[in-house]
């Protein structure tokens, strides 16, 4: 099994996905354990002094004015975890919790948080044992960290609360730890706070969304190319010299993908005698511009994610010169903004895909295709309601594109008076990614059927590879009406699995 080694200097997006989704083992480097130990000695020295230090010998948030005596400090750290583990609602997905735990481990291993090595080692042990704490949907405002979600993870580290075992069953965390020979952690000064104070949940979801959207932008270029082909559109608008004079890199990449998918097509731009067109509709002609803008948004989001992955987010932090300083680095604004940006771009990508589908189904705009691509129009409804489903998804995506990060609700007696709502932005982005997958799957179903209805015309070799693969995946071709939901589900699974990209790239080579 793949092993991810955690050092003092951050991690990569690929490592996050490997641990969260691939179950990769985690190993903490010796140099990281040494740095953790050195930072802990600084905290121990401060704890022995009479002066109050936030998170070490004081309360938290608006209660930071109280100095906590040494005999109550262990209780203080336990209490912050227990009281902050106040999430509600449905359970968060296993991959999200694993990403959250791994990213908190990454920061703990940086040597800037002041926890003991045993805390770091125990967190790694939980990940490697496949123990996933129960984390709930609601509880984070995206400032002072993803507090409630991280608290539920810290609770399991203490041997409290519930967790999911490697077999998927829910059991008390204490039982799972005992079954895997893991000793619960008795928290000491600063450690409860250090386990809670990070952007790890929203960051983990951002990293995974970026991976998913990178795949979906390639899918969107393919489905747009198939729709252009099915509508007998022109590929001249994809010429590289046209995109070079508006040098957005994402636009050029999308146009190039479409050119490569359409290479060798017998449908594009040569069969318009019945209804000559000077220009194709925007949803066809501007496909690279819209998808390309989304690609550039994704590139910016990845830049922000990489910076955050290189960060050590906690408050207070132990600096290299031994100072322990309070700060505001836990604020989730940088992550929240790009989570919202991605939702906007994805919603618009879905919107233009739906417009292409609608055009394929409308006999007045499809240039010779049967109404709704039906076998016997009137007796058959064809893909009429598939487009309704697609439209409903797009409408939902537009609502989900409303940014969470512009909202803020004060908390902690106005001490935390401006929050990022980054966790909320991340949660809705996950729904956006799922719905975009479905929208593109429906365009694929419609475009594939439409190409096949162009009898006597030979589609591009890449298109033929897609048609063969999508039929093998369980999506039936043209014909009379049938129970349609299984076809759509099969198309969604085909897109989600990477099967569409694999089929195309067997002809074109790797696409952007």
Coordinates of N, CA and C in Angstrom, one line a residue, residues 262-347:
X262 N -12.5 16.1 -32.4 CA -13.3 16.2 -33.7 C -12.4 15.9 -34.9
X263 N -11.1 15.6 -34.7 CA -10.2 15.3 -35.8 C -10.8 14.1 -36.6
X264 N -10.9 14.4 -37.9 CA -11.3 13.3 -38.8 C -12.9 13.2 -38.9
X265 N -13.6 14.1 -38.4 CA -15.1 14.0 -38.4 C -15.6 14.3 -39.8
X266 N -16.6 13.5 -40.2 CA -17.3 13.7 -41.4 C -18.6 14.5 -41.2
X267 N -18.8 15.1 -40.0 CA -20.0 15.8 -39.8 C -19.8 17.3 -39.6
X268 N -18.6 17.7 -39.3 CA -18.5 19.1 -38.9 C -18.4 20.1 -40.1
X269 N -19.4 21.0 -40.1 CA -19.3 22.1 -41.0 C -19.5 21.8 -42.5
X270 N -19.9 20.6 -42.9 CA -20.0 20.3 -44.3 C -21.4 20.0 -44.8
X271 N -22.4 20.1 -43.9 CA -23.7 19.6 -44.3 C -24.8 20.6 -43.9
X272 N -24.6 21.8 -44.3 CA -25.5 22.9 -44.0 C -26.3 23.4 -45.2
X273 N -26.4 22.7 -46.2 CA -27.1 23.2 -47.4 C -28.5 23.4 -47.2
X274 N -29.2 22.6 -46.3 CA -30.6 22.7 -46.1 C -30.9 24.0 -45.3
X275 N -30.0 24.4 -44.4 CA -30.2 25.6 -43.6 C -28.8 26.2 -43.3
X276 N -28.3 26.9 -44.3 CA -26.9 27.5 -44.1 C -26.8 28.4 -42.9
X277 N -25.7 28.3 -42.2 CA -25.4 29.0 -41.0 C -24.1 29.8 -41.2
X278 N -24.2 31.1 -40.9 CA -22.9 31.9 -40.9 C -22.2 31.5 -39.6
X279 N -22.9 31.4 -38.5 CA -22.3 31.1 -37.2 C -23.2 30.2 -36.4
X280 N -22.5 29.3 -35.6 CA -23.3 28.5 -34.7 C -23.7 29.3 -33.5
X281 N -24.7 28.8 -32.7 CA -25.1 29.4 -31.5 C -24.0 29.5 -30.5
X282 N -24.2 30.4 -29.6 CA -23.2 30.7 -28.5 C -22.8 29.4 -27.7
X283 N -23.8 28.6 -27.4 CA -23.6 27.4 -26.6 C -22.6 26.5 -27.3
X284 N -22.5 26.5 -28.6 CA -21.6 25.7 -29.4 C -20.3 26.5 -29.6
X285 N -20.5 27.7 -30.2 CA -19.3 28.5 -30.6 C -18.5 29.0 -29.4
X286 N -19.1 29.3 -28.3 CA -18.4 29.8 -27.2 C -18.0 28.8 -26.1
X287 N -18.2 27.5 -26.5 CA -17.8 26.4 -25.5 C -16.4 26.6 -24.9
X288 N -15.4 26.8 -25.7 CA -14.1 26.9 -25.1 C -13.9 28.1 -24.2
X289 N -14.6 29.2 -24.5 CA -14.5 30.4 -23.7 C -15.1 30.2 -22.3
X290 N -16.2 29.5 -22.3 CA -16.9 29.3 -21.0 C -16.1 28.2 -20.2
X291 N -15.8 27.1 -20.8 CA -15.1 26.1 -20.1 C -13.7 26.5 -19.8
X292 N -13.1 27.3 -20.7 CA -11.7 27.8 -20.4 C -11.7 28.8 -19.2
X293 N -12.7 29.6 -19.1 CA -12.7 30.5 -17.9 C -12.8 29.7 -16.6
X294 N -13.6 28.6 -16.7 CA -13.7 27.7 -15.5 C -12.3 27.0 -15.2
X295 N -11.6 26.6 -16.3 CA -10.3 26.0 -16.1 C -9.4 27.0 -15.4
X296 N -9.4 28.3 -15.8 CA -8.5 29.3 -15.2 C -8.9 29.5 -13.7
X297 N -10.2 29.5 -13.5 CA -10.7 29.6 -12.1 C -10.2 28.4 -11.3
X298 N -10.2 27.2 -11.8 CA -9.7 26.1 -11.2 C -8.2 26.2 -10.9
X299 N -7.5 26.7 -11.9 CA -6.0 26.9 -11.7 C -5.7 27.9 -10.5
X300 N -6.5 28.9 -10.4 CA -6.4 29.8 -9.2 C -6.7 29.1 -7.9
X301 N -7.8 28.3 -7.9 CA -8.1 27.6 -6.7 C -7.0 26.6 -6.3
X302 N -6.4 26.0 -7.3 CA -5.3 25.1 -6.9 C -4.1 25.8 -6.4
X303 N -3.9 27.0 -6.9 CA -2.8 27.8 -6.3 C -3.1 28.2 -4.8
X304 N -4.3 28.5 -4.5 CA -4.7 28.8 -3.1 C -4.5 27.6 -2.3
X305 N -5.0 26.4 -2.8 CA -4.9 25.2 -2.1 C -3.5 24.8 -1.8
X306 N -2.6 25.0 -2.8 CA -1.2 24.7 -2.6 C -0.6 25.6 -1.5
X307 N -0.9 26.8 -1.5 CA -0.4 27.7 -0.4 C -0.9 27.3 1.0
X308 N -2.2 26.9 1.0 CA -2.7 26.4 2.3 C -2.1 25.1 2.7
X309 N -1.9 24.2 1.8 CA -1.2 23.0 2.1 C 0.2 23.2 2.7
X310 N 0.8 24.3 2.3 CA 2.2 24.6 2.8 C 2.1 25.3 4.1
X311 N 0.9 25.6 4.6 CA 0.8 26.4 5.8 C 0.7 25.6 7.1
X312 N 1.0 26.2 8.2 CA 0.7 25.6 9.5 C -0.3 26.5 10.2
X313 N -1.5 26.1 10.3 CA -2.6 27.0 10.7 C -3.0 26.6 12.2
X314 N -2.7 27.5 13.1 CA -3.0 27.3 14.5 C -3.0 28.6 15.2
X315 N -3.5 28.7 16.4 CA -3.5 29.9 17.2 C -3.5 29.6 18.7
X316 N -2.5 30.0 19.4 CA -1.3 30.6 19.0 C -0.3 29.6 18.3
X317 N 0.8 30.1 17.7 CA 1.8 29.3 17.1 C 3.1 29.5 17.8
X318 N 3.9 28.4 17.7 CA 5.3 28.5 18.2 C 6.2 28.8 17.0
X319 N 6.9 29.9 17.1 CA 7.8 30.3 16.0 C 9.1 29.8 16.2
X320 N 9.9 29.8 15.1 CA 11.3 29.2 15.1 C 12.2 29.8 16.2
X321 N 11.9 31.1 16.5 CA 12.8 31.7 17.5 C 12.3 31.4 19.0
X322 N 11.3 30.6 19.1 CA 10.7 30.2 20.4 C 9.6 31.1 20.9
X323 N 9.3 32.2 20.2 CA 8.1 33.0 20.6 C 6.8 32.2 20.3
X324 N 5.8 32.5 21.2 CA 4.5 31.9 21.0 C 3.6 33.1 20.8
X325 N 3.0 33.2 19.6 CA 2.3 34.4 19.2 C 0.8 34.1 18.8
X326 N -0.1 34.9 19.2 CA -1.4 34.8 18.7 C -1.5 35.4 17.3
X327 N -2.5 34.9 16.5 CA -2.5 35.4 15.1 C -3.9 35.1 14.6
X328 N -4.2 35.5 13.3 CA -5.5 35.3 12.7 C -5.4 34.3 11.5
X329 N -4.4 33.5 11.4 CA -4.3 32.7 10.2 C -5.3 31.6 10.1
X330 N -6.1 31.4 11.1 CA -7.1 30.4 11.1 C -8.4 30.8 10.3
X331 N -8.4 32.1 9.9 CA -9.6 32.6 9.2 C -9.6 32.0 7.8
X332 N -10.8 31.5 7.4 CA -10.9 30.7 6.2 C -11.2 31.4 4.9
X333 N -11.1 32.8 5.0 CA -11.4 33.6 3.8 C -10.7 33.1 2.5
X334 N -9.4 32.9 2.5 CA -8.8 32.5 1.2 C -9.3 31.2 0.6
X335 N -9.6 30.3 1.5 CA -10.2 29.0 1.0 C -11.7 29.2 0.6
X336 N -12.4 29.9 1.4 CA -13.8 30.1 1.2 C -14.1 30.8 -0.1
X337 N -13.3 31.8 -0.5 CA -13.5 32.5 -1.7 C -13.4 31.6 -2.9
X338 N -12.4 30.8 -3.0 CA -12.2 29.9 -4.1 C -13.2 28.8 -4.2
X339 N -13.6 28.3 -3.0 CA -14.7 27.3 -3.0 C -15.9 27.9 -3.7
X340 N -16.3 29.2 -3.4 CA -17.4 29.8 -4.0 C -17.1 30.1 -5.5
X341 N -15.9 30.5 -5.8 CA -15.6 30.8 -7.2 C -15.8 29.5 -8.1
X342 N -15.4 28.4 -7.5 CA -15.5 27.1 -8.3 C -17.0 26.8 -8.4
X343 N -17.8 27.0 -7.4 CA -19.3 26.7 -7.6 C -19.9 27.6 -8.7
X344 N -19.5 28.8 -8.8 CA -20.0 29.7 -9.8 C -19.6 29.2 -11.2
X345 N -18.3 28.9 -11.4 CA -17.8 28.4 -12.7 C -18.5 27.1 -13.0
X346 N -18.7 26.2 -12.1 CA -19.3 24.9 -12.4 C -20.7 25.0 -12.8
X347 N -21.4 25.9 -12.1 CA -22.8 26.1 -12.4 C -23.0 26.7 -13.8

